[in-house]
Every structure is written in structure tokens, then in C-alpha cells.
């Protein structure tokens, strides 16, 4: 089954309130400063896209290859103002498959929110290269860095409970560290469990699994540098360093 087929139903109801506040805090101000265009990698349900579209005055390119998530994204955009919707283009490709148009100016901001950890080493490398093609010289890249290492042991994260009519939606994430002795590359296996209760009785329980790929900060910097990105210290967008910021340091065509 395709990823997010189960999670799409629960994504916004369980996470939108917290995520919306975070998206505003992290991305509204850089979006306001964008002067030519914004690339958003892995737009998901469009929580960040909406913040970018509201804050910016330039075109926003929301890249979302997953059909279930893209459905949520387009549904959210359908209720945006005409002005905002006219500036957001939804791309169904993976970012690695997107090429700049000859006649369009390159973007000057790229945003990856909760995406980089879901990419393995090869996908990450191709993503940095693709973004270096799409973002012009001195353009800014903002990412939330993935976990730097595989955790010591399993752990569980409980999601916020939300009442919808007579029902209470809840969820938790079980994390299992996976160490690969031969490759030395670890990953974190996530199992999302979603529950719907009415009058305290469990009506439904659904599950979906994902993998996260930790990467140390030195390795991340090295990968970015290899694709023409220089990490800024400290991030101009966020001095509390929730985000890692990098700028294009050379013309990727050159
Ligand atoms: C965990 S969701 C995050 C969604 C959203 N950015 C947010 O902050 O809520 C990760 C998203 O990245 C998308 N994604 C994964 N690989 C991608 C790729 N190579 N190019 C573009 N998007 C990708 C997935 O389809 C998924 O919707």
C-alpha cells in the first residue's frame, strides 16, 4: 500500500493545531522576504504551504508526489483566496524530477518541513542537487534537521487527543531503532497507531509504518556542500536553531 494512505485521514485532525503554530513561527517571515519564488519540498497536507502563500507575494511551488497527501493539499488550497491560489502551483513529481523552466526566474527560498528525515542517503543527495538547480545564487534553503543518530532504545510519543462530534481521535507513534551492522547506517522505524473512540469505546484502530533516516550534522553539511550549499551560522531565519539554513554558494550550472 502507498505511504500516507492511512495517515492522510488523521494527519490534520491530530497535528494541524500544533503544526500550524510552528509553521507560522518558522516560515512566515522568510516567506515575506522572498523576492522571486518559493520551492516547498513535500508540501503534505499544505499546512506550511498555506503559511507561505499568505505571507509571500511571489509564486509558491508546492511539490507533493503522494496522491493522498496531495488531495489534502488541493482541498486546503481550494478554500484559499483567489489571489493566494493563483500564486501556488502544485507539482505531483518528486523534487528530484523537477527542472527549472527556461523563462522563469529561479526561486530564492526553498523550504523542507519534516521531509529530510524521511529521505535515505541517496534521496537526500539528489534532493540537494535538485534544489541547487531550482534555487538561484545566494538563495536560501531552510530545513528542519533529521535526528542526528539512532536512539538508544524504543520509545513512544503520544499525539494530542481531539474531539470531533461524539468521537475522540487519538494516536501514538512507536519508534524502534534499527542498526545495520554491515552498512553502519541506522534508521528509525516508526509505527503510527490511530484510534477513534466513542463514549470511551474503541470504534476503530488503524496503523501505518514509516522509516526515518538519521544523519549527523557533519555529514549533512558535507552533503550540502557537495551540491553547492553553504550552511549559515547561525540560521538567519531562526536563531534558536530549530532550522538549518544554507545558501547557494555557486552557480549550479557553472
Ligand atoms: C512527513 S510529511 C511532511 C508534510 C509537510 N511538509 C508538513 O510539514 O506537515 C513528508 C512529505 O514529503 C513528501 N516527500 C517524500 N519524498 C519526497 C520527494 N522526493 N520529493 C517531494 N516530496 C517528497 C511525502 O509525500 C510527504 O507528503
Short mmCIF file of C-alpha atoms in Angstrom, two decimals, residues 26-158:
data_model
loop_
_atom_site.label_atom_id
_atom_site.label_comp_id
_atom_site.label_asym_id
_atom_site.label_seq_id
_atom_site.Cartn_x
_atom_site.Cartn_y
_atom_site.Cartn_z
CA UNK A 26 9.36 29.26 11.34
CA UNK A 27 8.35 30.10 7.80
CA UNK A 28 6.14 33.22 7.62
CA UNK A 29 8.96 35.71 7.99
CA UNK A 30 11.37 34.15 5.41
CA UNK A 31 8.41 33.81 3.01
CA UNK A 32 7.65 37.51 3.43
CA UNK A 33 11.26 38.32 2.40
CA UNK A 34 11.22 36.09 -0.72
CA UNK A 35 11.59 38.19 -3.89
CA UNK A 36 11.37 35.75 -6.83
CA UNK A 37 9.80 32.43 -5.81
CA UNK A 38 9.49 29.73 -3.17
CA UNK A 39 10.01 25.97 -3.56
CA UNK A 40 8.36 23.79 -0.94
CA UNK A 41 9.54 20.18 -0.91
CA UNK A 42 6.99 17.64 0.39
CA UNK A 43 4.09 20.01 0.97
CA UNK A 44 1.99 17.24 2.55
CA UNK A 45 -1.46 18.45 3.58
CA UNK A 46 -0.48 22.06 2.91
CA UNK A 47 -0.13 23.42 6.45
CA UNK A 48 3.17 25.09 5.58
CA UNK A 49 2.02 25.90 2.04
CA UNK A 50 -0.83 27.95 3.44
CA UNK A 51 1.55 29.94 5.65
CA UNK A 52 3.91 30.53 2.69
CA UNK A 53 1.05 31.59 0.39
CA UNK A 54 -0.37 34.03 2.93
CA UNK A 55 2.96 35.60 3.85
CA UNK A 56 4.58 35.80 0.40
CA UNK A 57 3.89 37.94 -2.63
CA UNK A 58 5.79 35.66 -5.05
CA UNK A 59 4.92 32.30 -6.71
CA UNK A 60 5.00 29.24 -4.45
CA UNK A 61 5.84 25.81 -5.96
CA UNK A 62 4.40 23.13 -3.67
CA UNK A 63 5.91 19.73 -4.53
CA UNK A 64 3.89 16.74 -3.32
CA UNK A 65 4.26 13.35 -5.05
CA UNK A 66 1.96 11.36 -2.74
CA UNK A 67 -1.65 11.26 -4.05
CA UNK A 68 -3.30 11.01 -0.60
CA UNK A 69 -1.37 13.99 0.75
CA UNK A 70 -1.80 15.94 -2.49
CA UNK A 71 -5.57 15.51 -2.12
CA UNK A 72 -5.44 17.24 1.28
CA UNK A 73 -3.17 19.94 -0.15
CA UNK A 74 -5.50 20.75 -3.05
CA UNK A 75 -8.51 20.66 -0.77
CA UNK A 76 -6.84 23.23 1.50
CA UNK A 77 -5.90 25.40 -1.48
CA UNK A 78 -9.45 25.27 -2.81
CA UNK A 79 -10.61 27.46 0.09
CA UNK A 80 -7.70 29.93 -0.15
CA UNK A 81 -8.35 33.38 -1.60
CA UNK A 82 -8.18 33.66 -5.40
CA UNK A 83 -5.04 35.77 -5.08
CA UNK A 84 -3.24 33.17 -2.93
CA UNK A 85 -4.40 30.21 -5.03
CA UNK A 86 -3.26 31.93 -8.21
CA UNK A 87 0.30 32.02 -6.85
CA UNK A 88 0.54 28.35 -5.69
CA UNK A 89 1.42 25.69 -8.26
CA UNK A 90 1.17 22.06 -7.15
CA UNK A 91 3.77 19.70 -8.64
CA UNK A 92 2.98 15.94 -8.44
CA UNK A 93 6.61 14.91 -9.15
CA UNK A 94 9.34 14.17 -6.62
CA UNK A 95 11.66 17.15 -6.22
CA UNK A 96 14.46 15.17 -7.93
CA UNK A 97 12.31 15.07 -11.10
CA UNK A 98 11.66 18.81 -11.26
CA UNK A 99 13.70 21.06 -13.55
CA UNK A 100 13.68 24.87 -13.73
CA UNK A 101 11.76 26.42 -16.61
CA UNK A 102 13.92 28.41 -19.03
CA UNK A 103 11.79 31.52 -18.88
CA UNK A 104 11.05 31.56 -15.11
CA UNK A 105 13.38 33.29 -12.64
CA UNK A 106 14.91 30.85 -10.15
CA UNK A 107 13.39 30.70 -6.68
CA UNK A 108 15.19 32.48 -3.85
CA UNK A 109 13.78 30.37 -1.00
CA UNK A 110 13.39 26.60 -0.58
CA UNK A 111 11.66 25.03 2.40
CA UNK A 112 11.66 21.39 3.58
CA UNK A 113 9.45 20.84 6.62
CA UNK A 114 9.51 17.37 8.16
CA UNK A 115 10.78 15.87 4.92
CA UNK A 116 14.54 15.40 5.11
CA UNK A 117 14.34 12.71 7.83
CA UNK A 118 12.12 10.62 5.53
CA UNK A 119 14.77 10.53 2.77
CA UNK A 120 17.54 7.94 2.66
CA UNK A 121 21.10 8.98 1.83
CA UNK A 122 20.67 8.67 -1.95
CA UNK A 123 17.40 10.62 -1.99
CA UNK A 124 18.92 13.32 0.20
CA UNK A 125 21.88 13.74 -2.14
CA UNK A 126 19.59 14.00 -5.17
CA UNK A 127 17.35 16.47 -3.31
CA UNK A 128 20.25 18.87 -2.53
CA UNK A 129 21.31 18.72 -6.19
CA UNK A 130 17.75 19.33 -7.44
CA UNK A 131 17.32 22.29 -5.11
CA UNK A 132 20.62 23.78 -6.26
CA UNK A 133 19.19 23.72 -9.81
CA UNK A 134 15.88 25.28 -8.76
CA UNK A 135 17.18 27.99 -6.42
CA UNK A 136 19.23 30.90 -7.75
CA UNK A 137 22.62 32.14 -6.49
CA UNK A 138 22.50 33.28 -2.87
CA UNK A 139 19.05 31.68 -2.45
CA UNK A 140 18.15 30.37 0.99
CA UNK A 141 17.33 26.76 1.94
CA UNK A 142 15.56 26.07 5.25
CA UNK A 143 15.28 22.54 6.60
CA UNK A 144 14.45 21.02 9.95
CA UNK A 145 17.42 18.73 10.50
CA UNK A 146 16.72 14.99 10.87
CA UNK A 147 17.66 13.21 14.13
CA UNK A 148 21.45 13.07 14.29
CA UNK A 149 21.58 9.42 15.41
CA UNK A 150 19.53 6.30 16.00
CA UNK A 151 18.12 6.44 19.57
CA UNK A 152 19.41 4.04 22.23
CA UNK A 153 16.15 2.14 22.64
CA UNK A 154 12.47 2.08 21.65
CA UNK A 155 10.23 4.95 22.71
CA UNK A 156 6.64 6.12 22.30
CA UNK A 157 5.27 9.57 21.50
CA UNK A 158 1.62 10.31 22.25
#
